[in-house]
Coordinates of C-alpha atoms in Angstrom, one line a residue:
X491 CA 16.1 10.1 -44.9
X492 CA 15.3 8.5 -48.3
X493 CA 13.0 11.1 -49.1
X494 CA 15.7 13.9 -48.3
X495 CA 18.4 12.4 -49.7
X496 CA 17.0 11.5 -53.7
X497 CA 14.6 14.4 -53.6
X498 CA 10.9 13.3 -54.8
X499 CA 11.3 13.5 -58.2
X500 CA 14.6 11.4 -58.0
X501 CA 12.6 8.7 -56.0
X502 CA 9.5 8.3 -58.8
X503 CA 12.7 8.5 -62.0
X504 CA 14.5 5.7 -59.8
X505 CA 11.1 3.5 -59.8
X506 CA 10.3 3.7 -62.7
X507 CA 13.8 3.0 -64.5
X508 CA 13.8 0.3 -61.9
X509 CA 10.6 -1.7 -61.9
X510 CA 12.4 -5.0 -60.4
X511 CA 14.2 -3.7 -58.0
X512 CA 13.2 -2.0 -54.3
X513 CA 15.7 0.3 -52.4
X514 CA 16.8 -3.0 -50.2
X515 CA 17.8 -4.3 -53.3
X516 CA 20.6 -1.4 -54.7
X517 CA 23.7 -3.4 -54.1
X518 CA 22.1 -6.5 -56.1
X519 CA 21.5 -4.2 -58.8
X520 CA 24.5 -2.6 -58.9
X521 CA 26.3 -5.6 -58.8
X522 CA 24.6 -7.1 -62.0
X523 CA 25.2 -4.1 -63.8
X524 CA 29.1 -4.1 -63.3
X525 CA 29.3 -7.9 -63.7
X526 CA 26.1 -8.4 -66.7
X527 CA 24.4 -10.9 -64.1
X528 CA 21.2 -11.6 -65.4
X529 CA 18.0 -10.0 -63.3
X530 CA 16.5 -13.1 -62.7
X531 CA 20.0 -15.0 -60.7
X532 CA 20.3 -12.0 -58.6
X533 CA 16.6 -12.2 -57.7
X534 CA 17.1 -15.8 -57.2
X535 CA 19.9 -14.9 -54.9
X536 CA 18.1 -12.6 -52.8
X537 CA 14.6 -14.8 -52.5
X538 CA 17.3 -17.2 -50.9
X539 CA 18.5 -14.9 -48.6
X540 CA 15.1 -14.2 -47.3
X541 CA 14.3 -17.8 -46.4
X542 CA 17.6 -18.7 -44.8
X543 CA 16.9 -15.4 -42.6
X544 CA 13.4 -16.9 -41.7
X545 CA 14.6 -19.8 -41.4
X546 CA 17.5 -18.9 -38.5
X547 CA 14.7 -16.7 -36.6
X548 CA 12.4 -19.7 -36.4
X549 CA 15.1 -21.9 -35.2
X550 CA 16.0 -19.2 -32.4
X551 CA 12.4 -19.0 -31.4
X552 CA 11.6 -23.0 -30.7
X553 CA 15.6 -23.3 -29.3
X554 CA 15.0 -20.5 -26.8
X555 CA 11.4 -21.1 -25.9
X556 CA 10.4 -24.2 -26.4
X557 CA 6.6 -24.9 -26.3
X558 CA 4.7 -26.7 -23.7
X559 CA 1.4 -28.0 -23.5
X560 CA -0.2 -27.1 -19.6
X561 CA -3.6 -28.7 -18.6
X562 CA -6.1 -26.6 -17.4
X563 CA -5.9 -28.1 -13.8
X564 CA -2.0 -27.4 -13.9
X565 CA -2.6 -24.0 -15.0
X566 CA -5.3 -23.8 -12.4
X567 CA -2.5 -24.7 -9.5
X568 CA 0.7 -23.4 -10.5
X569 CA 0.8 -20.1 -9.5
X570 CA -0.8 -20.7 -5.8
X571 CA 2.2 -23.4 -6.1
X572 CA 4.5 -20.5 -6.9
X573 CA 3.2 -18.5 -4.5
X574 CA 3.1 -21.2 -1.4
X575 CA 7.0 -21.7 -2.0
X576 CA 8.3 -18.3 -2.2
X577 CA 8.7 -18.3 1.4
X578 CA 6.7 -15.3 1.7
X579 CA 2.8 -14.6 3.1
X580 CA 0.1 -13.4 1.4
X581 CA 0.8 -9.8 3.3
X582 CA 4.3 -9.2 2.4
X583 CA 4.5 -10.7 -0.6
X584 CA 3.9 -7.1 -2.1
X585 CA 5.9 -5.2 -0.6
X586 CA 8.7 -2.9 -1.5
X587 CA 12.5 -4.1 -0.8
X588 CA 13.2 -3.1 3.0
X589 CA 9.5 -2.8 3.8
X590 CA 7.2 -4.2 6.2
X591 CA 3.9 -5.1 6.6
X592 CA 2.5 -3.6 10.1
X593 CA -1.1 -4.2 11.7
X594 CA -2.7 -3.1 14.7
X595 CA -6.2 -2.4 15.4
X596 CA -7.4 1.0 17.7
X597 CA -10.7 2.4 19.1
X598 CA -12.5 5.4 20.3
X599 CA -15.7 6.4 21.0
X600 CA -17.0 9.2 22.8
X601 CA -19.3 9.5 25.8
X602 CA -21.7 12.1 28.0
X603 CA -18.6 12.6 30.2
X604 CA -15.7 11.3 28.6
X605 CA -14.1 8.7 25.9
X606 CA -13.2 5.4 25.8
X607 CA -10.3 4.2 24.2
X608 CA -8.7 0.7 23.1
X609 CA -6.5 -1.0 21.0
X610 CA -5.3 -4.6 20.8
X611 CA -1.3 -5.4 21.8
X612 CA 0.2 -7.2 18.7
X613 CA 2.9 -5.6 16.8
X614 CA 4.1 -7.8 13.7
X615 CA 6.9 -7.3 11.4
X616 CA 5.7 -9.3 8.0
X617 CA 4.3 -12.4 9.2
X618 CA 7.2 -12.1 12.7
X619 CA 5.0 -11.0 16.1
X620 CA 8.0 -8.9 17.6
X621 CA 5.7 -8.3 20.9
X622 CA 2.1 -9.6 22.0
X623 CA 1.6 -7.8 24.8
X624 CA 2.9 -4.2 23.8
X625 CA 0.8 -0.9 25.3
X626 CA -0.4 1.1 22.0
X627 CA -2.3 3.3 24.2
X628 CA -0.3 6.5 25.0
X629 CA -0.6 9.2 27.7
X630 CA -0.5 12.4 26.3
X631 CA -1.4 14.8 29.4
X632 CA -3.6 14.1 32.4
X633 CA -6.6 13.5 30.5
X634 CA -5.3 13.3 26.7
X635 CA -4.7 10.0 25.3
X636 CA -4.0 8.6 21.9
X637 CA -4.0 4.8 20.3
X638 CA -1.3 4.7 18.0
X639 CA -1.1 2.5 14.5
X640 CA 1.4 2.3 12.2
X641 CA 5.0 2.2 12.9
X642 CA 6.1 1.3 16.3
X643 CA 9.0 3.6 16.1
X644 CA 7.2 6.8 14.8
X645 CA 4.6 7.0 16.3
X646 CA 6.5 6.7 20.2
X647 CA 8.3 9.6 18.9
X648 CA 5.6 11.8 17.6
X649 CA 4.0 11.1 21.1
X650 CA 7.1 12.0 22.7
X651 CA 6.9 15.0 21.1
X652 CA 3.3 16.1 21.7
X653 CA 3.4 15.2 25.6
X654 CA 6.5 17.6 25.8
X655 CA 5.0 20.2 23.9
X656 CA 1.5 20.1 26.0
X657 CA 4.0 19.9 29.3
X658 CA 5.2 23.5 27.9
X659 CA 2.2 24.9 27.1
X660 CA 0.4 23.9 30.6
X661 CA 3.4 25.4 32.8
X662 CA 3.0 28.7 30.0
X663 CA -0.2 29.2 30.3
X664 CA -1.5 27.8 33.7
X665 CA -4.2 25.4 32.7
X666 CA -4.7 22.4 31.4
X667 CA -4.4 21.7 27.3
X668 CA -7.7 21.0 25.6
X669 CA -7.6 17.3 23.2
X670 CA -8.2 19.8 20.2
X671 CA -4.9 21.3 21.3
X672 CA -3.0 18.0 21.2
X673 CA -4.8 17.2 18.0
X674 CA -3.9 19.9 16.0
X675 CA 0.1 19.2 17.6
X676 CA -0.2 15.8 16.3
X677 CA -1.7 16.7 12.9
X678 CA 0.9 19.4 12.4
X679 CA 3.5 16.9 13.1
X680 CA 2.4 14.0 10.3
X681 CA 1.4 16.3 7.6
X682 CA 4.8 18.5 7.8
X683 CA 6.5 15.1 7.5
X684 CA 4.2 12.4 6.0
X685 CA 6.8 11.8 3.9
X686 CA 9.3 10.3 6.6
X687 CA 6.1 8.4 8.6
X688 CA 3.9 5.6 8.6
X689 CA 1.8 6.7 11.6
X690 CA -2.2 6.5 11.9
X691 CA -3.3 7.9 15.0
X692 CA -6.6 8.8 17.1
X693 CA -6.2 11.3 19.7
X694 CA -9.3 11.4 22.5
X695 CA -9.5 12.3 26.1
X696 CA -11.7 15.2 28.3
X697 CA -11.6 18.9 28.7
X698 CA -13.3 21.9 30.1
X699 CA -14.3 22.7 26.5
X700 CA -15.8 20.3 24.9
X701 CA -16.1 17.1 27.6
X702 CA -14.7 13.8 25.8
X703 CA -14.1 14.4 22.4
X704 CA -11.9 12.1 19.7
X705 CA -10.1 13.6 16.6
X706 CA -8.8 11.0 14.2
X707 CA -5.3 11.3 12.4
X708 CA -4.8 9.0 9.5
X709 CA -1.7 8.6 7.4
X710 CA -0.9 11.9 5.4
X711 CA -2.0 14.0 8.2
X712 CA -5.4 14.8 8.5
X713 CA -7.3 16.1 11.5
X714 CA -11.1 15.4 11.7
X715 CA -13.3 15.5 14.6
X716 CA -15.4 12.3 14.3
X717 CA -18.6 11.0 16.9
X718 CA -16.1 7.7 17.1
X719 CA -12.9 6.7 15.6
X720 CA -11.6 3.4 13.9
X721 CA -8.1 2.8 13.0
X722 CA -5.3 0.1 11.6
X723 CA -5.2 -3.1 9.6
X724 CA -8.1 -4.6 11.3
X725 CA -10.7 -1.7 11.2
X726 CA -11.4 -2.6 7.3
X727 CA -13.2 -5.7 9.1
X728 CA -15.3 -4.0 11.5
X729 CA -16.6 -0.6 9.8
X730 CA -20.1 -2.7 9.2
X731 CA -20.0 -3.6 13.1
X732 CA -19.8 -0.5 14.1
X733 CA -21.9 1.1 12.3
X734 CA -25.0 -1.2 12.9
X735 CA -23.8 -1.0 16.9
X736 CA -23.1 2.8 17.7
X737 CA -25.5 5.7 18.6
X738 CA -25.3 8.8 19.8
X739 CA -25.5 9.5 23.5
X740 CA -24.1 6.3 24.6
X741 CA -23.4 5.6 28.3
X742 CA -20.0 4.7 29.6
X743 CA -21.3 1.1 30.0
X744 CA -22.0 0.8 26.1
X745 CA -19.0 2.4 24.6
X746 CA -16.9 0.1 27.2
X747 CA -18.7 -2.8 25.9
X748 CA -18.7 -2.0 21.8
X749 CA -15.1 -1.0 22.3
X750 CA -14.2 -4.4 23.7
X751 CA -16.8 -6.7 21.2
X752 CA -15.6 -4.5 18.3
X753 CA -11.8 -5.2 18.6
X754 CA -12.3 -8.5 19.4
X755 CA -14.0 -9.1 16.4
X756 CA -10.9 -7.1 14.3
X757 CA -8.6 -9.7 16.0
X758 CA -10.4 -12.9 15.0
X759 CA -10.3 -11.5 11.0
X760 CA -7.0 -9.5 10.8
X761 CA -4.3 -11.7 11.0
X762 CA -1.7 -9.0 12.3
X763 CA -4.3 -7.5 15.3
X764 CA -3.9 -9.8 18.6
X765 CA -3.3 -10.6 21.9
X766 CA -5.2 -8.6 24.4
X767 CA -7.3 -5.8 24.8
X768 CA -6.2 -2.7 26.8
X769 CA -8.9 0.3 26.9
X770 CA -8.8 3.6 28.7
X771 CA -11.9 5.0 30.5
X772 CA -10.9 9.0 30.0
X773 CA -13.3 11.2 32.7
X774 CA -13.2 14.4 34.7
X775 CA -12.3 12.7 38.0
X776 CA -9.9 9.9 36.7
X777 CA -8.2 7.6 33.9
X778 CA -9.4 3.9 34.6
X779 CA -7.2 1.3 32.2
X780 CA -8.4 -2.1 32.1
X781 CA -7.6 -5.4 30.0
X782 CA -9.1 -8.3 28.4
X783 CA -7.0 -11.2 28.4
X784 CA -7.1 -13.3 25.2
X785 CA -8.6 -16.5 26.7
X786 CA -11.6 -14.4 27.8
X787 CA -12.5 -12.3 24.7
X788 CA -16.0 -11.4 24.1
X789 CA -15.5 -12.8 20.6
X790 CA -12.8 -15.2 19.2
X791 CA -12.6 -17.6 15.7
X792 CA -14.4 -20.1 14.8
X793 CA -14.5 -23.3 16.7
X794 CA -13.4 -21.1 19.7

């Protein structure tokens, strides 16, 4: 704006007729020339100016943040302090306004003749267990299941949905859905609106097709065929597990057993999976459900 306003060869004249002074100092200058104030009262004057400035600044500093010395211990404490009395756990201390922390932990694995499927029966709100004994769990058709995670709310209706669109398509097409079927359903379903849901779901059970098979559905909508399937809050805790337990070719007996130790071990960690343990043995001839009850876990805390 300077520059524009003098033109460069204005500015170096200006500077040179005007060694003592700098542009901040015009009116100063101006003012001795109409009065005949001598150079060296005005730059008295302005040398003043400057320090009472500072001076106020400095004062505003210390008055609004006054200093404090903090030992290394208190430094050390205070914000677990801060944190302790915010009234608010280490899980929902991060979330966004009108959100809530949820936690479940579900199960599948595959076997030479069908799939086994469990979850545990917790459902939290925050650090609030709304129901300990709830059925996550959910008939799709006669031998299509899935184990829900996520929101309680979306994913009973997505299943609603699914079991009345397989209901259509077996009185269409007079036979039974296959779980790929009801996979692909469910998939369609979260990815066309991922942005509306919080739902994480695994989707097993037995057909003509391909026997027991288990497709897993995580948040965002993504369909993949896996050998066994993890899901929820408390399956960051037991990846290792099951990796060092399951094999291909498994009888029912094992899968029924590494479903049960492996969830177990996902409720003693995760402080939002609990309760008991329902699981779903999926075959040709039948659906057998059976439960653990939470004094009789294959593996529990500490102490237990």
């Amino acid at each position: 704006l300077f520059k524009s306003t003098f033109g460069t060869r204005k500015i170096k004249q200006y500077f040179i007729i005007n060694k003592t002074f700098s542009p901040s100092q015009e009116p100063q200058r101006k003012r001795q020339q109409k009065e005949n104030i001598p150079k060296e009262t005005v730059q008295t004057e302005v040398k003043k100016d400057r320090l009472h400035t500072t001076e106020q600044n400095n004062n505003n500093v210390n008055t609004d943040k006054p200093e404090t010395k903090m030992s290394m211990s208190a430094r050390h404490y205070s914000m677990p302090q801060q944190m302790a009395h915010d009234g608010k756990s280490a899980e929902t201390r991060n979330l966004r306004p009108n959100e809530v922390s949820t936690g479940t932990t579900i199960m599948a694995i595959p076997f030479e003749g069908g799939v086994i499927m469990g979850a545990d029966s917790r459902v939290s709100t925050g650090s609030y267990v709304a129901n300990r004994v709830s059925d996550k769990v959910a008939q799709l058709h006669d031998r299509i299941w899935c184990c829900r995670s996520g929101s309680a709310a979306d994913t009973q209706a997505l299943t609603d949905y699914v079991k009345h669109y397989l209901s259509s398509l077996a009185i269409e097409t007079g036979r039974c859905p296959t779980v790929k079927v009801a996979a692909h359903l469910m998939r369609r379903l979260c990815y066309e609106n991922k942005d509306r849901l919080l739902a994480g779901v695994i989707v097993g059970g037995w057909d003509p097709v391909d026997g027991g098979s288990v497709y897993n559905i995580p948040l965002g909508g993504t369909c993949i065929k896996m050998p066994f399937a993890i899901g929820g809050s408390g399956s960051t805790y037991i990846y290792g597990l099951v990796d060092s337990e399951f094999k291909e070719g498994m009888t029912k007996d094992e899968a029924l057993t590494l479903v049960k130790k492996a969830i177990s071990h996902a409720m003693a960690r995760d402080g939002s999976s609990g309760g008991i343990i329902r699981t779903v043995t999926v075959t040709e001839e039948s659906n057998d459900r059976e439960f653990v009850p939470g004094n009789q876990l294959p593996y529990g805390p500490a102490g237990w």
